[in-house]
Amino acid sequence: MAEPEKKILPVDGERNVLITSALPYVNNVPHLGNIVGSVLSADVFARYSRARGYNTLYICGTDEYGTATETKAIEENVTPEQLCTKYNALHADVYKWFNIGFDHFGRTPTQQQTDIAQDIFTKLHKNGYLEEQTTTQPYCETHKSFLADRFVEGTCPLCQYDDARGDQCDKCGHLLDPLELINPRCKLDGATPVPKETKHVYLLLDKLQPLEEEWFAKASKEGNWSSNGVQITSSWLKEGLRPRGITRDLKWGTAVPLEGYENKVMYVWFDACIGYVSITATYTDQWEKWWRNPENVKLYQFMGKDNVPFHTVVFPSSQIGTGDKWTMLNTISTTEYLNYEHGKFSKSRGIGVFGNSAKETGIPSDVWRYYLLSHRPETGDTEFEWKGFIDSNNNELLKNLGNFINRVIKFLNSKIYDSVVPDYIKFTSEYLDGHKKKVNEALKRYIVELEDVKIRAALATALHISSLGNILLQDNKLDNALATNEPDRCAAVVGMALSHIHLLASLIHPYMPETTTSILAQLNATFLTIPDEWEASSLPVGHKIGKAAYLFSQIKPEREQEWREQFGGEEARKAKDEKAAKAAAKKAEKERKKAKKAAAKVGEGVEATEKGGKGEIPAEKTAVEEVAEGVKQTSLQSS
């Protein structure tokens, strides 16, 4: 009988890191911007934390309750449960291909979610932070139902965007009340909703604001929050928190534990963040050791900027309002937007690369990870561009990282060393000491950057360390002549270079895990925990390495246009068709002119024959006649 899997739990006296990424909403396919903003960024930090020897748990899962799921289920003519099962599997497959190393990837519709959310709700109610209010809500007279926020669409009253939702405008980002929309319409049938009274429970955020402000001032400073996280939270607090409705007239959601609310559920943005806790509870029944242990656990959360207020205001206020001890947000890392070729990703219009289509290109996931992370929109929006994608592979990965590693491994595979690490300890020089110092300076910077969750900067530093390796080889002119003329020096350079590669395998692991696996196989070595200081002697003398293999392959430049057309949507296909039509027309015109010219020549032949008095076009000569005629002409010229 197999032993039960040992669960990761906090350990007293160790550094315990709890990591979450924004729970992806289940009813859509994540695009590259969604992926880099949450799960991929969190994965980098989780892999780094493990590589440093920290006790790390990375939790995520699909957010499945709410209006959007009900709407999508109606569109697809399935139940919400069926829809969620379908998309949960789709999300899991996407993240598996991108090598996202969750410790547990779960779902929100669970008994644990119901129990924990209802417990928080009940304690907030008991402590006086919930209040019932009679409100006016949009009601659709066509299908006789109150409309939750997302079932109402219309024009934003602030920026005039004509496709705003009842809860939020995607263009200007402001939260809205559905009754504020201009020209509102029911998403299900297009009817104009009418206002009608209904009762709902409100979370008194205004009453909780003093406690929230006190927590925010301390946490944002201690956790060194990203600037947009601080700015967005400060803006909410400056405007003044207001009571916020946390129940909705829906069927698909967490039941409200109050009499008279049997036909209502908790608002998804109240209980979505509780999903982090409940998903942990589906991983281990000792979840409280992670979530009620602020003295020993640091919580890091990753997301796009549009999710910030719910993680820095709504959820922390709910935790505070229970009066319980909670592990609360230590560091929030948020991103701006990744755009696609100076436009927006659009699933409906087929524009951009989505998680389930990246693999269609045939390019390994590590190359995708590298490009996305090197363009992570940390302080401003960034662009995904096919030319940049190809250049980053060919120039940065292939010529820098791949070249350095392949050159060293191949050299050691040669007859000079026969894949055995030579005695590199006995030779020393100021140059090699200087190289070691430069690498350690960069290593220290890399660690500081990732401790501060500066993911893009740390990746650039790792590639700089790879460049230092190339410089080591160039400055010492590593070749057969060096091995023949200065064998001790050559051995020292090779040994240091191998140790350099071993370190590099660990430093790039958070970003390109499969590449690290390949490097370690070539070194025939185990993973090296990222040290505070590099000793340049991780592989022992006499160690036998594996065989060299290419880490990256060149991407042909012509694929840029191919992919641009493939992922450019209807407009790109239309442009391609127009281009093809023009080319066909040009070819047809060329053929027409050629035919006209040929016809003219035939006409000239007819005219010449008629002038000769023959009266008809002579039949074509046979091959025998042409040869005979040629012989006759030659004889006449000779005589």
XYZ file of C-alpha atoms in Angstrom:
639
model
C 0.000 0.000 0.000
C 1.437 3.368 -1.051
C 2.203 5.840 1.703
C 0.105 9.037 1.665
C 1.828 12.025 0.077
C 3.616 14.157 2.638
C 2.103 17.625 2.741
C 4.155 20.797 2.841
C 3.590 22.529 6.189
C 5.317 25.457 7.901
C 8.368 24.573 9.966
C 9.275 26.508 13.102
C 12.591 28.286 12.780
C 12.627 28.143 8.968
C 11.559 30.681 6.382
C 8.008 29.704 5.402
C 6.685 31.215 2.176
C 3.025 30.988 1.115
C 2.461 32.023 -2.507
C -0.782 32.588 -4.398
C -1.580 33.883 -7.851
C -4.921 35.482 -8.722
C -7.406 32.679 -9.217
C -8.058 32.642 -12.981
C -11.739 33.034 -13.789
C -12.911 29.719 -15.136
C -15.059 30.797 -18.082
C -12.330 31.894 -20.482
C -9.002 30.836 -21.952
C -6.046 32.788 -20.477
C -3.972 34.812 -22.928
C -0.263 35.573 -22.569
C -0.935 38.734 -20.555
C -3.073 36.817 -18.047
C -0.390 34.131 -17.760
C 2.608 36.388 -17.156
C 0.682 38.672 -14.790
C -0.282 35.996 -12.304
C 0.591 32.294 -12.532
C 3.925 32.612 -14.370
C 5.232 35.405 -12.143
C 4.208 33.484 -9.032
C 5.842 30.336 -10.417
C 9.171 32.150 -10.842
C 9.098 33.333 -7.245
C 8.032 29.899 -5.965
C 10.847 28.171 -7.872
C 13.338 30.761 -6.628
C 12.166 30.278 -3.034
C 12.580 26.521 -3.285
C 15.983 26.948 -4.955
C 17.076 29.012 -1.951
C 15.927 26.280 0.417
C 12.850 28.107 1.763
C 9.852 26.060 2.903
C 7.455 27.013 0.113
C 3.802 26.343 -0.762
C 2.317 27.630 -4.039
C -1.497 27.523 -4.175
C -3.842 28.358 -7.045
C -7.045 27.166 -8.700
C -9.987 28.267 -10.792
C -12.463 30.852 -9.516
C -15.788 29.316 -10.549
C -18.694 31.105 -8.867
C -20.464 34.256 -10.000
C -22.443 35.933 -12.717
C -19.953 35.431 -15.531
C -20.127 31.665 -15.106
C -23.932 31.667 -15.152
C -23.880 33.852 -18.264
C -21.348 31.664 -20.088
C -23.259 28.510 -19.130
C -26.436 29.958 -20.627
C -24.535 30.875 -23.813
C -23.137 27.325 -24.117
C -26.427 25.693 -23.068
C -24.846 23.720 -20.210
C -25.065 23.819 -16.404
C -22.564 25.964 -14.469
C -21.053 22.751 -13.054
C -20.515 21.313 -16.535
C -19.007 24.560 -17.765
C -16.603 24.765 -14.812
C -15.449 21.173 -15.210
C -14.672 21.814 -18.868
C -12.725 25.023 -18.294
C -10.935 23.863 -15.140
C -9.395 21.045 -17.221
C -8.525 23.508 -19.994
C -6.768 25.858 -17.544
C -4.891 22.963 -15.939
C -3.638 21.799 -19.354
C -2.445 25.307 -20.292
C -0.484 25.730 -17.065
C 0.959 22.235 -17.334
C 2.343 23.065 -20.806
C 3.864 26.292 -19.479
C 5.478 24.280 -16.636
C 3.739 26.177 -13.848
C 4.807 24.294 -10.726
C 1.801 24.572 -8.427
C 1.970 22.583 -5.226
C -1.803 22.393 -5.527
C -4.225 23.607 -8.203
C -7.808 23.414 -7.009
C -11.310 24.853 -7.463
C -13.639 27.096 -5.480
C -16.947 25.109 -5.466
C -16.070 22.871 -2.512
C -17.426 22.165 0.942
C -14.298 23.753 2.388
C -15.125 26.975 0.524
C -18.663 26.957 1.898
C -17.529 26.272 5.473
C -14.745 28.873 5.587
C -16.659 31.608 3.717
C -19.756 31.138 5.887
C -17.582 31.219 9.026
C -16.045 34.549 7.952
C -19.491 35.912 7.014
C -21.016 34.858 10.355
C -18.204 36.444 12.406
C -18.413 39.699 10.438
C -22.154 39.730 11.129
C -21.658 38.985 14.815
C -19.042 41.758 15.126
C -21.306 44.377 13.593
C -19.581 44.745 10.226
C -22.504 43.556 8.098
C -25.741 45.396 7.501
C -28.901 44.620 5.572
C -29.974 47.315 3.160
C -32.927 47.636 0.880
C -31.567 48.559 -2.497
C -32.838 49.252 -5.953
C -31.556 46.781 -8.492
C -32.087 46.244 -12.199
C -34.893 43.811 -12.900
C -35.605 42.165 -16.240
C -39.344 41.988 -16.862
C -38.794 39.737 -19.890
C -37.479 36.741 -17.936
C -38.736 37.898 -14.486
C -35.455 38.064 -12.605
C -33.209 40.499 -10.770
C -30.045 41.054 -12.752
C -26.664 40.672 -11.117
C -24.154 43.372 -12.090
C -22.552 41.478 -14.956
C -25.907 40.683 -16.527
C -26.264 44.382 -17.285
C -24.272 46.100 -20.044
C -24.320 49.641 -21.356
C -22.353 52.870 -21.752
C -19.948 53.931 -18.981
C -21.087 57.252 -17.456
C -17.471 58.266 -16.810
C -15.593 57.549 -20.052
C -18.503 56.828 -22.448
C -17.180 53.345 -23.309
C -20.203 51.653 -24.888
C -19.469 48.091 -23.718
C -19.139 48.583 -19.962
C -20.357 45.953 -17.502
C -22.639 46.659 -14.583
C -19.869 46.104 -12.032
C -16.841 47.643 -13.750
C -15.752 49.482 -16.881
C -12.936 47.571 -18.583
C -11.735 50.731 -20.339
C -11.334 53.229 -17.475
C -11.233 50.646 -14.670
C -13.795 52.325 -12.399
C -16.184 50.229 -10.361
C -19.774 50.913 -11.320
C -23.328 50.402 -10.161
C -25.439 48.827 -12.924
C -28.069 51.536 -12.533
C -25.416 54.150 -13.391
C -25.010 52.796 -16.925
C -26.348 54.827 -19.829
C -28.714 52.875 -22.107
C -28.529 49.685 -19.978
C -29.509 46.345 -21.513
C -29.987 42.818 -20.208
C -27.147 40.597 -21.338
C -29.485 37.633 -21.781
C -32.201 39.115 -23.981
C -31.278 42.743 -24.693
C -34.344 44.101 -22.867
C -34.082 47.367 -20.945
C -34.061 46.553 -17.210
C -36.208 48.497 -14.760
C -35.248 49.483 -11.181
C -36.880 47.395 -8.436
C -36.334 47.103 -4.679
C -34.575 44.080 -3.129
C -32.666 43.323 0.089
C -28.925 42.615 0.294
C -26.160 42.338 2.880
C -23.445 45.007 2.846
C -19.906 44.827 4.242
C -19.316 48.052 6.178
C -15.917 48.913 4.751
C -16.321 52.500 6.000
C -16.495 51.194 9.577
C -13.431 49.002 8.946
C -11.378 51.749 7.232
C -9.354 52.882 10.295
C -8.194 49.315 10.966
C -7.558 48.736 7.238
C -5.463 51.924 6.988
C -3.358 50.933 9.991
C -2.680 47.506 8.496
C -1.951 48.925 5.008
C 0.621 51.445 6.277
C 2.563 48.683 8.035
C 2.208 45.867 5.472
C 3.002 47.916 2.353
C 6.215 49.214 3.919
C 7.397 45.908 5.413
C 6.475 43.944 2.277
C 7.920 46.486 -0.153
C 4.777 46.435 -2.289
C 4.945 47.176 -6.005
C 4.227 50.843 -6.759
C 0.917 50.264 -8.529
C -0.288 48.148 -5.593
C 0.428 51.041 -3.228
C -1.074 53.665 -5.530
C -4.321 51.803 -6.214
C -4.885 51.012 -2.516
C -4.048 54.572 -1.466
C -6.517 55.910 -4.020
C -9.332 53.770 -2.624
C -8.588 54.843 0.934
C -8.280 58.495 -0.034
C -11.691 58.469 -1.731
C -13.111 56.871 1.414
C -14.372 53.319 1.683
C -18.097 52.778 1.336
C -20.361 49.870 2.320
C -20.221 47.241 -0.404
C -22.882 44.702 -1.237
C -21.665 41.155 -0.712
C -24.753 39.179 -1.745
C -26.333 38.723 -5.172
C -29.552 37.387 -6.673
C -28.009 34.290 -8.216
C -28.153 30.530 -7.809
C -24.511 29.682 -8.603
C -22.420 30.654 -5.577
C -21.771 30.171 -1.872
C -24.997 30.037 0.115
C -25.660 32.961 2.483
C -26.064 31.741 6.102
C -28.959 34.084 6.934
C -32.658 33.480 7.140
C -34.523 34.991 4.197
C -31.498 34.701 1.876
C -32.183 31.233 0.559
C -32.411 32.532 -3.028
C -29.254 34.615 -2.855
C -25.532 33.812 -2.795
C -22.356 35.567 -1.711
C -20.959 38.067 -4.195
C -18.016 36.443 -5.981
C -15.662 39.312 -5.164
C -16.340 38.788 -1.465
C -15.661 35.067 -1.449
C -13.184 34.706 -4.355
C -10.148 35.606 -2.214
C -11.407 33.166 0.414
C -10.710 30.604 -2.302
C -6.995 30.785 -1.495
C -7.781 29.539 2.001
C -10.310 26.892 0.953
C -8.069 25.518 -1.819
C -5.293 25.179 0.768
C -7.827 23.327 2.932
C -8.470 20.875 0.069
C -4.691 20.307 -0.052
C -4.268 19.717 3.684
C -6.654 19.582 6.618
C -3.936 21.393 8.560
C -4.517 24.553 6.471
C -4.641 26.740 9.580
C -0.891 26.199 10.045
C -0.496 28.280 6.880
C -3.385 30.725 7.212
C -3.498 31.392 10.957
C 0.233 31.677 11.523
C 1.340 35.284 10.852
C 4.389 34.929 13.105
C 5.963 32.195 10.955
C 4.481 32.584 7.461
C 4.985 35.284 4.823
C 2.232 35.586 2.202
C 3.149 36.692 -1.349
C 0.373 37.356 -3.861
C 0.702 37.884 -7.634
C -1.875 39.434 -9.980
C -2.704 42.005 -12.631
C -3.425 45.528 -11.395
C -7.192 45.205 -11.928
C -7.350 42.692 -9.043
C -5.511 44.864 -6.503
C -8.399 46.404 -4.475
C -9.928 43.049 -3.645
C -6.608 41.739 -2.275
C -5.499 44.895 -0.458
C -8.844 46.293 0.764
C -11.836 43.920 0.602
C -10.192 40.652 1.712
C -7.879 42.145 4.391
C -10.830 44.123 5.807
C -12.854 40.914 5.954
C -10.005 39.133 7.755
C -9.621 41.979 10.250
C -13.374 42.156 10.842
C -13.591 38.520 11.978
C -11.388 39.248 14.989
C -9.475 36.022 14.271
C -5.727 35.662 13.858
C -4.884 35.520 10.144
C -1.831 35.225 7.944
C -2.266 38.422 5.940
C -0.683 39.790 2.791
C 3.026 40.487 3.190
C 4.024 41.352 -0.395
C 1.826 42.035 -3.396
C 3.407 41.950 -6.854
C 1.224 43.364 -9.600
C 1.666 43.948 -13.303
C 0.376 46.443 -15.824
C -0.903 45.184 -19.195
C 0.894 43.128 -21.817
C -0.476 44.239 -25.189
C -0.361 42.302 -28.442
C 1.405 43.965 -31.394
C 0.300 47.469 -30.222
C -3.299 46.307 -29.780
C -5.338 44.179 -27.403
C -5.733 40.434 -27.092
C -9.209 39.410 -28.236
C -10.448 35.829 -28.132
C -13.651 36.685 -29.986
C -11.749 38.298 -32.868
C -8.927 35.741 -32.840
C -6.265 38.336 -32.094
C -3.238 37.346 -30.023
C -1.763 34.186 -28.563
C -3.822 32.372 -25.959
C -2.546 29.715 -23.584
C -3.869 26.784 -25.551
C -2.429 27.998 -28.879
C 1.172 28.854 -27.909
C 2.225 25.248 -28.369
C 0.877 25.304 -31.954
C 3.977 27.281 -32.937
C 6.244 24.343 -32.076
C 8.421 26.629 -29.936
C 9.311 25.149 -26.492
C 7.568 26.586 -23.447
C 10.897 27.773 -21.971
C 11.374 30.175 -24.887
C 7.877 31.536 -24.288
C 8.568 31.845 -20.564
C 11.820 33.678 -21.208
C 10.309 36.213 -23.592
C 7.238 36.905 -21.436
C 9.296 37.341 -18.271
C 11.889 39.531 -19.989
C 8.948 41.733 -21.072
C 6.990 41.480 -17.806
C 4.984 44.731 -17.499
C 6.217 45.695 -14.040
C 6.124 49.506 -14.134
C 4.183 50.153 -17.342
C 2.469 48.394 -20.222
C 4.687 46.309 -22.512
C 4.214 44.806 -25.966
C 4.319 41.275 -27.280
C 5.896 41.502 -30.742
C 6.817 38.602 -33.002
C 10.079 40.181 -34.150
C 11.169 40.680 -30.553
C 10.135 37.120 -29.709
C 12.308 35.699 -32.512
C 15.236 38.015 -31.738
C 15.210 37.113 -28.035
C 15.544 33.431 -28.920
C 18.190 33.850 -31.625
C 20.315 36.568 -30.012
C 19.872 36.256 -26.251
C 19.246 32.573 -25.637
C 21.068 30.971 -28.561
C 24.110 33.250 -28.901
C 24.608 34.024 -25.217
C 23.387 31.247 -22.928
C 23.353 28.372 -25.423
C 26.717 29.250 -26.960
C 28.538 29.449 -23.617
C 27.241 26.140 -22.301
C 27.591 24.209 -25.561
C 31.150 25.407 -26.162
C 32.357 24.288 -22.730
C 30.595 20.895 -22.715
C 31.801 20.092 -26.249
C 35.372 21.019 -25.334
C 35.301 18.705 -22.329
C 33.742 15.939 -24.477
C 36.739 16.127 -26.826
C 39.693 13.714 -26.773
C 41.662 16.204 -24.676
C 39.613 15.486 -21.549
C 37.323 12.620 -22.590
C 34.410 14.178 -20.591
C 36.336 14.041 -17.289
C 36.726 17.167 -15.147
C 40.484 17.915 -14.991
C 42.425 19.039 -11.943
C 41.511 22.721 -12.000
C 42.361 23.458 -8.356
C 46.157 23.722 -8.543
C 46.275 26.676 -10.961
C 45.365 30.144 -9.712
C 45.633 33.615 -11.203
C 44.478 37.166 -10.561
C 42.285 36.935 -13.636
C 40.370 33.911 -12.361
C 40.025 35.486 -8.911
C 38.664 38.597 -10.608
C 36.187 36.543 -12.615
C 34.930 34.851 -9.469
C 34.487 38.257 -7.819
C 32.438 39.595 -10.758
C 30.169 36.556 -10.716
C 29.601 36.903 -6.970
C 28.752 40.584 -7.315
C 26.141 39.699 -9.936
C 24.880 36.764 -7.820
C 24.351 39.074 -4.872
C 22.405 41.487 -7.098
C 20.285 38.615 -8.458
C 19.321 37.529 -4.936
C 18.447 41.067 -3.833
C 16.308 41.571 -6.942
C 14.306 38.393 -6.459
C 13.899 38.960 -2.721
C 12.317 42.278 -3.754
C 10.273 40.399 -6.423
C 11.995 42.304 -9.239
C 11.499 39.382 -11.586
C 12.473 41.012 -14.878
C 15.603 42.628 -13.440
C 16.810 39.332 -11.939
C 16.398 37.601 -15.306
C 18.580 40.254 -16.942
C 21.170 39.686 -14.201
C 21.142 35.917 -14.839
C 21.815 36.556 -18.551
C 24.626 38.941 -17.537
C 26.198 36.105 -15.531
C 26.006 33.974 -18.679
C 27.770 36.769 -20.605
C 30.535 36.729 -17.997
C 31.014 33.057 -18.855
C 31.465 33.879 -22.539
C 33.994 36.561 -21.608
C 35.908 33.999 -19.538
C 36.281 31.771 -22.614
C 37.151 34.630 -24.969
C 39.741 36.257 -22.716
C 41.541 32.954 -22.229
C 41.148 31.804 -25.861
C 39.873 28.388 -24.857
C 40.931 25.978 -27.638
C 43.236 23.044 -28.378
C 46.285 25.320 -28.471
C 45.649 26.458 -24.879
C 45.326 22.816 -23.775
C 48.630 21.958 -25.500
C 50.687 24.985 -24.513
C 49.263 25.786 -21.045
C 47.536 22.632 -19.784
C 47.222 23.782 -16.138
C 45.721 27.116 -17.090
C 43.382 25.427 -19.558
C 42.223 22.983 -16.878
C 41.554 25.889 -14.491
C 39.480 27.757 -17.093
C 37.489 24.624 -17.950
C 36.866 23.771 -14.284
C 35.725 27.286 -13.454
C 33.524 27.404 -16.554
C 31.839 24.118 -15.583
C 31.173 25.392 -12.080
C 29.889 28.621 -13.638
C 27.431 26.595 -15.752
C 26.321 24.631 -12.687
C 25.481 27.886 -10.891
C 23.784 29.272 -13.992
C 21.532 26.195 -14.203
C 20.143 27.118 -10.772
C 19.777 30.822 -11.541
C 17.761 30.279 -14.722
C 15.678 27.474 -13.197
C 12.888 29.798 -11.977
C 12.565 31.118 -15.522
C 13.385 28.115 -17.746
C 13.007 24.869 -15.780
C 13.290 22.481 -18.746
C 16.517 24.170 -19.857
C 17.921 23.634 -16.377
C 17.013 19.937 -16.568
C 18.901 19.653 -19.874
C 21.971 21.457 -18.499
C 22.118 19.212 -15.426
C 21.865 16.126 -17.650
C 24.832 17.393 -19.688
C 26.784 18.098 -16.504
C 25.628 14.778 -15.022
C 25.064 16.804 -11.847
C 22.343 17.413 -9.266
C 20.570 20.725 -8.678
C 22.671 23.277 -6.801
C 20.863 25.258 -4.088
C 21.437 28.940 -4.900
C 24.246 29.974 -2.516
C 24.903 33.334 -0.882
C 28.408 33.117 -2.336
C 29.721 31.121 -5.286
C 32.837 29.067 -4.518
C 33.525 28.085 -8.171
C 34.195 24.452 -7.217
C 30.850 22.642 -7.242
C 31.969 19.820 -9.600
C 34.768 17.611 -8.200
C 37.956 16.753 -10.071
C 37.505 13.447 -11.890
C 33.741 13.886 -12.280
C 32.490 12.530 -15.628
C 30.024 14.757 -17.425
C 27.359 13.809 -20.007
C 27.208 14.594 -23.706
C 26.717 18.051 -25.214
C 23.285 18.849 -26.616
C 21.823 22.015 -28.086
C 19.626 23.954 -25.666
C 17.990 26.187 -28.262
C 17.294 26.144 -31.996
C 17.297 29.120 -34.332
C 13.910 30.487 -35.367
C 13.787 31.517 -39.019
C 12.948 35.229 -39.520
C 10.248 34.425 -42.089
C 8.135 32.879 -39.342
C 7.406 36.391 -38.089
C 4.988 37.080 -40.932
C 3.554 33.563 -40.741
C 2.689 33.941 -37.042
C 1.457 37.498 -37.449
C -1.052 36.251 -39.999
C -1.933 33.150 -37.972
C -2.658 35.067 -34.759
C -3.764 38.400 -36.204
C -7.466 37.628 -36.421
C -9.860 38.439 -39.248
C -8.033 41.646 -40.201
C -4.757 39.793 -40.716
C -6.494 37.091 -42.728
C -8.244 39.758 -44.816
C -4.915 41.520 -45.445
C -3.353 38.165 -46.413
C -6.225 37.437 -48.820
C -5.936 40.924 -50.348
C -2.206 40.449 -50.783
C -2.770 37.066 -52.428
C -5.488 38.543 -54.684
C -3.158 41.350 -55.780
C -0.381 38.852 -56.484
C -2.794 36.702 -58.516
C -4.030 39.741 -60.454
C -0.463 40.816 -61.153
C 0.403 37.318 -62.372
C -2.737 37.208 -64.544
C -1.865 40.580 -66.068
C 1.660 39.350 -66.785
C 0.273 36.216 -68.450
C -2.184 38.333 -70.460
C 0.607 40.562 -71.771
C 2.714 37.520 -72.589
C -0.174 35.947 -74.520
C -0.826 39.217 -76.347
C 2.843 39.447 -77.336
C 2.841 35.833 -78.545
C -0.317 36.485 -80.556
C 1.318 39.526 -82.133
C 4.301 37.425 -83.247
C 2.000 34.847 -84.830
C 0.239 37.682 -86.616
C 3.553 38.989 -87.940
C 4.339 35.473 -89.279
C 1.014 35.282 -91.108
C 1.588 38.691 -92.685
C 5.093 37.732 -93.856
C 3.811 34.524 -95.432
C 1.048 36.353 -97.239
C 3.515 38.895 -98.615
C 5.645 35.994 -99.939
C 2.681 34.937 -102.088
C 2.225 31.581 -100.457
C -1.336 32.431 -99.535
C -1.259 30.184 -96.431
C 0.768 29.533 -93.353
C 3.253 26.742 -94.100
C 3.045 23.638 -91.970
C 5.710 23.301 -89.260
C 8.843 21.463 -90.409
C 9.584 18.143 -88.867
C 12.799 17.683 -86.889
C 14.293 15.682 -89.827
C 13.479 18.501 -92.293
C 15.077 21.113 -89.973
C 18.302 19.074 -89.756
C 18.335 18.578 -93.570
C 17.797 22.290 -94.139
C 20.667 23.069 -91.747
C 23.009 20.699 -93.616
C 22.012 22.292 -96.926
C 22.743 25.820 -95.697
C 26.132 24.762 -94.334
C 27.075 23.198 -97.724
C 26.137 26.349 -99.603
C 28.219 28.516 -97.246
C 31.229 26.197 -97.662
C 31.108 26.384 -101.470
